[in-house]
Amino acid sequence: METNRPSSAESRRAWDNDYGQQGIPSVSRGLPDTFGGNMNQSSVMYGGGGGGMHDDYDSSNKNITQEDSPHHQKQPKGAWEKFKGSVRGLWGTRQTEDTSEDRELYIRTTIRELIIYVFFIITLCILTFGMTSATHFYYTKVMQELFLDSQFPDTKNTFRGLSTMADFWRFSEGPLLDGLYWESWYNEEPLTSDELGYIYYENKLLGVPRIRQLRIRNGSCEVHPDFRQEILECYDSYAITKEDTDAYGPMNTTAWTYHSEDELDGSSHWGSLDFTYSGAGYFQDLTAGKDTSLKRIESLKENLWIDRGTRVVFVDFTVYNANINLFCVVRLVVEFPATGGAVSSWQFRTVKLIRYVTTYDYFLLACEILYMLFILYYLVEEFLEIKRLKCSYFASVWNCLDVLVIFLSVVAMAFNVYRTIKVDTLLSSLLNNPLIYPDFEFLGFWQMQYNNMVAVVVFFAWIKIFKYISFNRTMTQLQSTLSRCSKDIAGFAVMFFIIFLAYAQLGYLVFGTQIADFSTFSESIFTLFRIILGDFDFHALEEANRVLGPIFFITYVFFVFFVLLNMFLAIINDTYSEVKAEISQQKSEFEISDYIKRGYNKVLEKLSLKKDHIRDIQDAIVSADHNQDKQLDWEEWRLDLKMRGIPDAEIEAVFAKYDQDGDLVLNESEQRKMHADLEKQRNDLRNELEVMRTTDMVQPGTRPASARSKGAISHVSMNESNHASDDDDDDDDDDDMVRSKNFVSKTDFQILSRRVDRMEHSVGSIVSKIDAVIVKLEAMERAKIKRRETMAKLLDNIKEDENNDKGDGSDHKEQMERLVREELELWDCDTSQTDTSVSRRSTNRPSSGMSYISSKSAQSERSGGVNILPSKPDRNQQSSSSIA
């Protein structure tokens, strides 16, 4: 750490031009060019470390030294090396780069990953918000109200409350046909032929609707022998293996003939009674007119198209609204269970199948292309990580989440292409024959699955942000709390679910036949979760069972809500308190706000340095003309600016810019031009500094002021513990530097160096005295322990003497006297050793008044084995001798 900085003696030679060739750069060659030059390196810098100071030391000093040294010439890179370097720069992550040793690389890699991922999230959010809007909801709402809430003419019932076969025919002949076919305006004025075929006058009915049913064959279940003479027909619940495939009724149309799923190109359906119905069956397509469609429905009704063997009826149709470019794929389902009656359900899938119509749609297309590029980027990134980490890559949850997001995104993009092709095919066939049934049900179903999949991708993508902000200790509280209490929660979950499932089964068996919320075991589980959240119907439980209902409710609330739930919260609260206490005592690994403030301060300081630099050059124009001939030659210019601490490279660059005739002399006109340019740039910098200082980005006190004087800028190191990072780039060193706006002279710098030397020697003297006191205390403590042991022996002997009257008393006295002498001799020996060690330690450091030279002489005398500090006799030693 300290070898990178010159000692105080070397710092006095740091102004020499030849000093930089000895391993430490003499003058920074990266000062900001006055007219648009680079700001890659800091200006002249002085820092204390290891008993000395040096100038022009920043985090890039090793790079500069190596570049200047003939032994560190860069070898030309090949094309493959350049390609690998560009790949690492573009796809390098914290897992592909060795960031454990290089803090600067860790910071930059983390910020780069976070910025790229923020753009990825923004693109994904634009795409998802473009997929849906409030218009989808309102479109679904008006279609549901039209077909689900319209009342039957005679019973005032609706499709939602449909419960019998007769209700189905009432719905088919009334609200269904009225909703599908709008043939007149509200004032009974008939519509024209071009205006027909629209629902609500806005939604185009695509093709014709279709009614389809599935049947179960007779004898699919067994009747008990006692009832076989009375019950001749038996129709079991629905199963694909028990479907009736025989023709029945008049057998003159498709409504009475079975068609397989392949013939209909249909799709299966999951009903509300937990049966999965196939895409086959008996179907009847309606027509484009209301009257002809009504006749077909009446014909089906008269011939008992629905009977005891019917298990489900589907009504399918699709509408398209060109105003909002949305399709609504409607399926109305009536299930006829084996218990009798009817159960209605429905699906309204509002989807956007035609993607690119408006300007905003093409903007979304551009975002989709950008999203594909992001996925390609992350594919390469994850491939590189897997290549390096091998199987250990999958040990991280975040890596598995990355793979899941990429996989779902690829599947979504593939479906996007398939949907576009499929829609074009369906619309082409529909335009060729507008009186057929267009099966958008399958496409609508997978479009909804696509939307669900994209929603899952968005969810995991947002959760993945924790991966990039885990460097912040506040952001890791959730993850740390859950990971630490996972074992406790797992053990608690076993106990919780034992009790919970016991109550679920009890509720299912006791109330399942009377309460819908307990009709199935799964419904019982969901109902118990709702009771925990306060959603329950106590009166229904009481009505179902007047004894077990209240007992069930009270005991469940007591054990689960008051006991188990509070235990669960206590586990999390205790763990969170522990995690928060530990985090508060830990130093934050990396704070993004500090890094941003540091970068802002660095820019502000460089602008201030550039402003002072301009002022130095303006002063040099006036002061360098010693002979007052208004001709500024090269030597006058160079000597004056060199005394101000400006490197030769920049002096030559500025002089050559304005020496247009190349005579190495700036005449009066050239000086005026330079002065005008400098003044203009100085004003621009002043305005920019004022704007930056008026912002609230930097809190007061973040840049402590340092001493100001004339000369070069002073950079004083304020944190010696950070010297290990001196080999990093200049961005890391700027954290521990306090920068002023002016320079210090050579004399002031030497005075400050001598003061630091004296402070170091004074501190060394104090530390040596503290060490001596510590050694003395340790020796005294050891002596106390030994004396305590000896006195314990004496007391034991005295007790033995009192308890044993036999023997000679003189022998015991001699033994006691001998033990006392041994103790005193041991005490004298310890004391002398302590004095010797104290005197030796005292010579390790000079006193506060000793100079640097006296410290060196003391060290040489100590190496010769001569102890110049006489040891004084210890009082304890004298007293012990007198006692002896």
PDB file of C-alpha atoms in Angstrom, residues 517-726:
ATOM      1  CA  ASP A 517     -68.433 -23.114  -0.869  1.00  0.00           C
ATOM      2  CA  PHE A 518     -67.828 -26.608   0.553  1.00  0.00           C
ATOM      3  CA  SER A 519     -69.201 -28.591  -2.400  1.00  0.00           C
ATOM      4  CA  THR A 520     -65.748 -29.924  -3.342  1.00  0.00           C
ATOM      5  CA  PHE A 521     -62.575 -30.453  -1.377  1.00  0.00           C
ATOM      6  CA  SER A 522     -60.770 -27.770  -3.376  1.00  0.00           C
ATOM      7  CA  GLU A 523     -63.619 -25.335  -2.745  1.00  0.00           C
ATOM      8  CA  SER A 524     -63.325 -26.114   0.973  1.00  0.00           C
ATOM      9  CA  ILE A 525     -59.641 -25.186   0.938  1.00  0.00           C
ATOM     10  CA  PHE A 526     -60.328 -21.875  -0.821  1.00  0.00           C
ATOM     11  CA  THR A 527     -63.192 -21.140   1.553  1.00  0.00           C
ATOM     12  CA  LEU A 528     -60.968 -21.638   4.606  1.00  0.00           C
ATOM     13  CA  PHE A 529     -58.395 -19.239   3.147  1.00  0.00           C
ATOM     14  CA  ARG A 530     -61.184 -16.710   2.664  1.00  0.00           C
ATOM     15  CA  ILE A 531     -62.248 -17.128   6.292  1.00  0.00           C
ATOM     16  CA  ILE A 532     -58.689 -16.190   7.352  1.00  0.00           C
ATOM     17  CA  LEU A 533     -59.079 -12.949   5.388  1.00  0.00           C
ATOM     18  CA  GLY A 534     -62.486 -12.246   6.932  1.00  0.00           C
ATOM     19  CA  ASP A 535     -64.711 -13.361   4.048  1.00  0.00           C
ATOM     20  CA  PHE A 536     -67.168 -15.888   5.518  1.00  0.00           C
ATOM     21  CA  ASP A 537     -70.888 -16.642   5.839  1.00  0.00           C
ATOM     22  CA  PHE A 538     -71.505 -17.807   9.391  1.00  0.00           C
ATOM     23  CA  HIS A 539     -75.278 -18.040   8.945  1.00  0.00           C
ATOM     24  CA  ALA A 540     -74.866 -20.547   6.114  1.00  0.00           C
ATOM     25  CA  LEU A 541     -72.733 -22.744   8.359  1.00  0.00           C
ATOM     26  CA  GLU A 542     -75.262 -22.476  11.170  1.00  0.00           C
ATOM     27  CA  GLU A 543     -78.163 -23.349   8.878  1.00  0.00           C
ATOM     28  CA  ALA A 544     -76.314 -26.352   7.466  1.00  0.00           C
ATOM     29  CA  ASN A 545     -75.621 -27.792  10.920  1.00  0.00           C
ATOM     30  CA  ARG A 546     -76.810 -26.032  14.063  1.00  0.00           C
ATOM     31  CA  VAL A 547     -74.340 -27.888  16.293  1.00  0.00           C
ATOM     32  CA  LEU A 548     -71.193 -28.558  14.263  1.00  0.00           C
ATOM     33  CA  GLY A 549     -71.434 -25.285  12.293  1.00  0.00           C
ATOM     34  CA  PRO A 550     -70.691 -22.892  15.197  1.00  0.00           C
ATOM     35  CA  ILE A 551     -68.152 -25.303  16.733  1.00  0.00           C
ATOM     36  CA  PHE A 552     -66.354 -25.601  13.400  1.00  0.00           C
ATOM     37  CA  PHE A 553     -66.224 -21.841  12.915  1.00  0.00           C
ATOM     38  CA  ILE A 554     -65.139 -20.882  16.469  1.00  0.00           C
ATOM     39  CA  THR A 555     -62.411 -23.506  16.812  1.00  0.00           C
ATOM     40  CA  TYR A 556     -61.064 -22.801  13.318  1.00  0.00           C
ATOM     41  CA  VAL A 557     -60.853 -19.055  13.956  1.00  0.00           C
ATOM     42  CA  PHE A 558     -59.186 -19.584  17.324  1.00  0.00           C
ATOM     43  CA  PHE A 559     -56.521 -22.098  16.280  1.00  0.00           C
ATOM     44  CA  VAL A 560     -55.772 -20.817  12.781  1.00  0.00           C
ATOM     45  CA  PHE A 561     -56.364 -17.093  13.022  1.00  0.00           C
ATOM     46  CA  PHE A 562     -55.382 -16.270  16.587  1.00  0.00           C
ATOM     47  CA  VAL A 563     -52.651 -18.896  17.129  1.00  0.00           C
ATOM     48  CA  LEU A 564     -51.080 -20.161  13.905  1.00  0.00           C
ATOM     49  CA  LEU A 565     -51.286 -16.945  11.905  1.00  0.00           C
ATOM     50  CA  ASN A 566     -49.721 -14.932  14.720  1.00  0.00           C
ATOM     51  CA  MET A 567     -46.962 -17.510  15.068  1.00  0.00           C
ATOM     52  CA  PHE A 568     -46.248 -17.100  11.375  1.00  0.00           C
ATOM     53  CA  LEU A 569     -46.066 -13.321  11.706  1.00  0.00           C
ATOM     54  CA  ALA A 570     -43.861 -13.618  14.808  1.00  0.00           C
ATOM     55  CA  ILE A 571     -41.336 -15.747  12.895  1.00  0.00           C
ATOM     56  CA  ILE A 572     -41.085 -13.172  10.131  1.00  0.00           C
ATOM     57  CA  ASN A 573     -40.966 -10.204  12.518  1.00  0.00           C
ATOM     58  CA  ASP A 574     -38.184 -11.686  14.625  1.00  0.00           C
ATOM     59  CA  THR A 575     -36.128 -12.586  11.585  1.00  0.00           C
ATOM     60  CA  TYR A 576     -36.661  -9.160  10.054  1.00  0.00           C
ATOM     61  CA  SER A 577     -35.508  -7.482  13.267  1.00  0.00           C
ATOM     62  CA  GLU A 578     -32.330  -9.567  13.283  1.00  0.00           C
ATOM     63  CA  VAL A 579     -31.613  -8.852   9.635  1.00  0.00           C
ATOM     64  CA  LYS A 580     -32.231  -5.144  10.060  1.00  0.00           C
ATOM     65  CA  ALA A 581     -29.947  -4.988  13.099  1.00  0.00           C
ATOM     66  CA  GLU A 582     -27.158  -6.763  11.226  1.00  0.00           C
ATOM     67  CA  ILE A 583     -27.536  -4.605   8.152  1.00  0.00           C
ATOM     68  CA  SER A 584     -27.420  -1.426  10.230  1.00  0.00           C
ATOM     69  CA  GLN A 585     -24.052  -2.513  11.629  1.00  0.00           C
ATOM     70  CA  GLN A 586     -22.596  -3.479   8.288  1.00  0.00           C
ATOM     71  CA  LYS A 587     -20.947  -1.125   5.888  1.00  0.00           C
ATOM     72  CA  SER A 588     -22.844  -0.919   2.640  1.00  0.00           C
ATOM     73  CA  GLU A 589     -21.093  -2.843  -0.094  1.00  0.00           C
ATOM     74  CA  PHE A 590     -21.943  -0.260  -2.695  1.00  0.00           C
ATOM     75  CA  GLU A 591     -24.302   2.695  -2.717  1.00  0.00           C
ATOM     76  CA  ILE A 592     -25.405   3.852  -6.145  1.00  0.00           C
ATOM     77  CA  SER A 593     -26.238   7.314  -4.830  1.00  0.00           C
ATOM     78  CA  ASP A 594     -22.665   7.778  -3.615  1.00  0.00           C
ATOM     79  CA  TYR A 595     -21.324   6.770  -6.988  1.00  0.00           C
ATOM     80  CA  ILE A 596     -23.596   9.226  -8.788  1.00  0.00           C
ATOM     81  CA  LYS A 597     -22.629  12.017  -6.408  1.00  0.00           C
ATOM     82  CA  ARG A 598     -19.000  11.199  -6.901  1.00  0.00           C
ATOM     83  CA  GLY A 599     -19.317  11.415 -10.659  1.00  0.00           C
ATOM     84  CA  TYR A 600     -21.184  14.694 -10.388  1.00  0.00           C
ATOM     85  CA  ASN A 601     -18.568  16.152  -8.058  1.00  0.00           C
ATOM     86  CA  LYS A 602     -15.805  15.008 -10.347  1.00  0.00           C
ATOM     87  CA  VAL A 603     -17.355  16.770 -13.332  1.00  0.00           C
ATOM     88  CA  LEU A 604     -17.880  19.887 -11.251  1.00  0.00           C
ATOM     89  CA  GLU A 605     -14.271  19.843 -10.044  1.00  0.00           C
ATOM     90  CA  LYS A 606     -12.900  19.360 -13.529  1.00  0.00           C
ATOM     91  CA  LEU A 607     -14.927  22.298 -14.755  1.00  0.00           C
ATOM     92  CA  SER A 608     -13.551  24.364 -11.870  1.00  0.00           C
ATOM     93  CA  LEU A 609     -10.019  23.216 -12.693  1.00  0.00           C
ATOM     94  CA  LYS A 610     -10.500  24.138 -16.334  1.00  0.00           C
ATOM     95  CA  LYS A 611     -11.744  27.566 -15.326  1.00  0.00           C
ATOM     96  CA  ASP A 612      -8.647  28.142 -13.140  1.00  0.00           C
ATOM     97  CA  HIS A 613      -6.490  26.771 -15.930  1.00  0.00           C
ATOM     98  CA  ILE A 614      -7.878  29.363 -18.332  1.00  0.00           C
ATOM     99  CA  ARG A 615      -7.126  32.112 -15.807  1.00  0.00           C
ATOM    100  CA  ASP A 616      -3.508  30.903 -15.513  1.00  0.00           C
ATOM    101  CA  ILE A 617      -3.036  31.071 -19.267  1.00  0.00           C
ATOM    102  CA  GLN A 618      -4.533  34.591 -19.371  1.00  0.00           C
ATOM    103  CA  ASP A 619      -2.175  35.691 -16.621  1.00  0.00           C
ATOM    104  CA  ALA A 620       0.752  34.121 -18.459  1.00  0.00           C
ATOM    105  CA  ILE A 621      -0.018  36.199 -21.569  1.00  0.00           C
ATOM    106  CA  VAL A 622       0.510  39.343 -19.487  1.00  0.00           C
ATOM    107  CA  SER A 623       3.350  38.279 -17.179  1.00  0.00           C
ATOM    108  CA  ALA A 624       5.443  36.242 -19.611  1.00  0.00           C
ATOM    109  CA  ASP A 625       6.301  39.270 -21.777  1.00  0.00           C
ATOM    110  CA  HIS A 626       9.230  40.377 -19.614  1.00  0.00           C
ATOM    111  CA  ASN A 627      10.764  42.760 -22.166  1.00  0.00           C
ATOM    112  CA  GLN A 628       7.405  44.429 -22.863  1.00  0.00           C
ATOM    113  CA  ASP A 629       7.803  44.122 -26.643  1.00  0.00           C
ATOM    114  CA  LYS A 630       4.275  42.760 -27.107  1.00  0.00           C
ATOM    115  CA  GLN A 631       5.888  39.739 -28.691  1.00  0.00           C
ATOM    116  CA  LEU A 632       5.432  36.536 -26.687  1.00  0.00           C
ATOM    117  CA  ASP A 633       8.106  34.072 -27.704  1.00  0.00           C
ATOM    118  CA  TRP A 634       8.131  30.345 -26.967  1.00  0.00           C
ATOM    119  CA  GLU A 635      10.675  30.417 -24.145  1.00  0.00           C
ATOM    120  CA  GLU A 636       8.912  33.196 -22.236  1.00  0.00           C
ATOM    121  CA  TRP A 637       5.590  31.351 -22.598  1.00  0.00           C
ATOM    122  CA  ARG A 638       7.006  27.967 -21.610  1.00  0.00           C
ATOM    123  CA  LEU A 639       8.897  29.151 -18.506  1.00  0.00           C
ATOM    124  CA  ASP A 640       5.946  31.088 -17.119  1.00  0.00           C
ATOM    125  CA  LEU A 641       3.390  28.285 -17.581  1.00  0.00           C
ATOM    126  CA  LYS A 642       5.831  25.636 -16.352  1.00  0.00           C
ATOM    127  CA  MET A 643       6.191  27.573 -13.094  1.00  0.00           C
ATOM    128  CA  ARG A 644       2.400  27.388 -12.790  1.00  0.00           C
ATOM    129  CA  GLY A 645       2.514  23.597 -12.937  1.00  0.00           C
ATOM    130  CA  ILE A 646       1.227  23.084 -16.489  1.00  0.00           C
ATOM    131  CA  PRO A 647       2.871  20.211 -18.428  1.00  0.00           C
ATOM    132  CA  ASP A 648       4.924  20.751 -21.569  1.00  0.00           C
ATOM    133  CA  ALA A 649       2.532  18.792 -23.792  1.00  0.00           C
ATOM    134  CA  GLU A 650      -0.334  21.141 -23.120  1.00  0.00           C
ATOM    135  CA  ILE A 651       1.876  24.224 -23.377  1.00  0.00           C
ATOM    136  CA  GLU A 652       2.985  23.133 -26.844  1.00  0.00           C
ATOM    137  CA  ALA A 653      -0.591  22.307 -27.933  1.00  0.00           C
ATOM    138  CA  VAL A 654      -1.983  25.706 -26.954  1.00  0.00           C
ATOM    139  CA  PHE A 655       0.983  27.637 -28.358  1.00  0.00           C
ATOM    140  CA  ALA A 656       0.866  25.784 -31.693  1.00  0.00           C
ATOM    141  CA  LYS A 657      -2.832  26.492 -32.078  1.00  0.00           C
ATOM    142  CA  TYR A 658      -2.341  30.255 -32.138  1.00  0.00           C
ATOM    143  CA  ASP A 659       1.136  30.448 -33.639  1.00  0.00           C
ATOM    144  CA  GLN A 660      -0.257  30.364 -37.144  1.00  0.00           C
ATOM    145  CA  ASP A 661       2.892  31.628 -38.909  1.00  0.00           C
ATOM    146  CA  GLY A 662       5.093  29.066 -37.120  1.00  0.00           C
ATOM    147  CA  ASP A 663       7.790  31.520 -36.023  1.00  0.00           C
ATOM    148  CA  LEU A 664       7.571  30.463 -32.330  1.00  0.00           C
ATOM    149  CA  VAL A 665       6.413  33.999 -31.454  1.00  0.00           C
ATOM    150  CA  LEU A 666       2.905  35.156 -30.630  1.00  0.00           C
ATOM    151  CA  ASN A 667       2.434  38.662 -31.988  1.00  0.00           C
ATOM    152  CA  GLU A 668      -0.112  41.128 -30.672  1.00  0.00           C
ATOM    153  CA  SER A 669      -2.958  39.987 -32.933  1.00  0.00           C
ATOM    154  CA  GLU A 670      -2.390  36.341 -32.077  1.00  0.00           C
ATOM    155  CA  GLN A 671      -2.375  37.208 -28.379  1.00  0.00           C
ATOM    156  CA  ARG A 672      -5.651  39.124 -28.714  1.00  0.00           C
ATOM    157  CA  LYS A 673      -7.253  36.167 -30.455  1.00  0.00           C
ATOM    158  CA  MET A 674      -6.070  33.787 -27.726  1.00  0.00           C
ATOM    159  CA  HIS A 675      -7.261  36.137 -25.000  1.00  0.00           C
ATOM    160  CA  ALA A 676     -10.690  36.482 -26.644  1.00  0.00           C
ATOM    161  CA  ASP A 677     -11.106  32.727 -26.964  1.00  0.00           C
ATOM    162  CA  LEU A 678     -10.032  32.203 -23.368  1.00  0.00           C
ATOM    163  CA  GLU A 679     -12.433  34.833 -22.086  1.00  0.00           C
ATOM    164  CA  LYS A 680     -15.324  33.342 -24.040  1.00  0.00           C
ATOM    165  CA  GLN A 681     -14.629  29.848 -22.770  1.00  0.00           C
ATOM    166  CA  ARG A 682     -14.188  31.139 -19.227  1.00  0.00           C
ATOM    167  CA  ASN A 683     -17.619  32.783 -19.328  1.00  0.00           C
ATOM    168  CA  ASP A 684     -19.190  29.611 -20.678  1.00  0.00           C
ATOM    169  CA  LEU A 685     -17.645  27.575 -17.878  1.00  0.00           C
ATOM    170  CA  ARG A 686     -18.753  30.093 -15.276  1.00  0.00           C
ATOM    171  CA  ASN A 687     -22.351  29.843 -16.494  1.00  0.00           C
ATOM    172  CA  GLU A 688     -22.207  26.063 -16.535  1.00  0.00           C
ATOM    173  CA  LEU A 689     -20.831  25.964 -12.998  1.00  0.00           C
ATOM    174  CA  GLU A 690     -23.553  28.265 -11.754  1.00  0.00           C
ATOM    175  CA  VAL A 691     -26.231  26.073 -13.289  1.00  0.00           C
ATOM    176  CA  MET A 692     -24.758  22.923 -11.766  1.00  0.00           C
ATOM    177  CA  ARG A 693     -24.361  24.467  -8.326  1.00  0.00           C
ATOM    178  CA  THR A 694     -27.972  25.608  -8.242  1.00  0.00           C
ATOM    179  CA  THR A 695     -29.251  22.062  -8.618  1.00  0.00           C
ATOM    180  CA  ASP A 696     -30.078  19.866  -5.651  1.00  0.00           C
ATOM    181  CA  MET A 697     -28.131  16.860  -6.817  1.00  0.00           C
ATOM    182  CA  VAL A 698     -25.300  17.390  -4.326  1.00  0.00           C
ATOM    183  CA  GLN A 699     -26.069  17.969  -0.651  1.00  0.00           C
ATOM    184  CA  PRO A 700     -24.124  20.624   1.248  1.00  0.00           C
ATOM    185  CA  GLY A 701     -20.978  19.370   2.834  1.00  0.00           C
ATOM    186  CA  THR A 702     -20.265  16.579   0.396  1.00  0.00           C
ATOM    187  CA  ARG A 703     -17.118  18.382  -0.806  1.00  0.00           C
ATOM    188  CA  PRO A 704     -15.106  19.559   2.173  1.00  0.00           C
ATOM    189  CA  ALA A 705     -12.984  22.582   1.503  1.00  0.00           C
ATOM    190  CA  SER A 706      -9.219  22.473   1.694  1.00  0.00           C
ATOM    191  CA  ALA A 707      -6.569  25.116   2.126  1.00  0.00           C
ATOM    192  CA  ARG A 708      -6.193  27.492  -0.796  1.00  0.00           C
ATOM    193  CA  SER A 709      -3.074  29.214  -2.008  1.00  0.00           C
ATOM    194  CA  LYS A 710      -1.419  30.108  -5.278  1.00  0.00           C
ATOM    195  CA  GLY A 711      -0.221  27.455  -7.638  1.00  0.00           C
ATOM    196  CA  ALA A 712      -1.415  24.001  -8.590  1.00  0.00           C
ATOM    197  CA  ILE A 713      -4.481  22.138  -7.382  1.00  0.00           C
ATOM    198  CA  SER A 714      -4.010  20.184  -4.152  1.00  0.00           C
ATOM    199  CA  HIS A 715      -5.416  16.724  -3.713  1.00  0.00           C
ATOM    200  CA  VAL A 716      -4.994  15.555  -0.107  1.00  0.00           C
ATOM    201  CA  SER A 717      -5.739  11.956   0.733  1.00  0.00           C
ATOM    202  CA  MET A 718      -8.249  11.719   3.565  1.00  0.00           C
ATOM    203  CA  ASN A 719      -8.489   7.951   3.951  1.00  0.00           C
ATOM    204  CA  GLU A 720      -5.318   5.891   4.284  1.00  0.00           C
ATOM    205  CA  SER A 721      -7.335   2.686   4.436  1.00  0.00           C
ATOM    206  CA  ASN A 722      -8.216   3.037   0.766  1.00  0.00           C
ATOM    207  CA  HIS A 723      -4.636   2.994  -0.527  1.00  0.00           C
ATOM    208  CA  ALA A 724      -5.114  -0.534  -1.754  1.00  0.00           C
ATOM    209  CA  SER A 725      -7.342   0.780  -4.511  1.00  0.00           C
ATOM    210  CA  ASP A 726      -4.685   3.170  -5.854  1.00  0.00           C
TER     211      ASP A 726
END
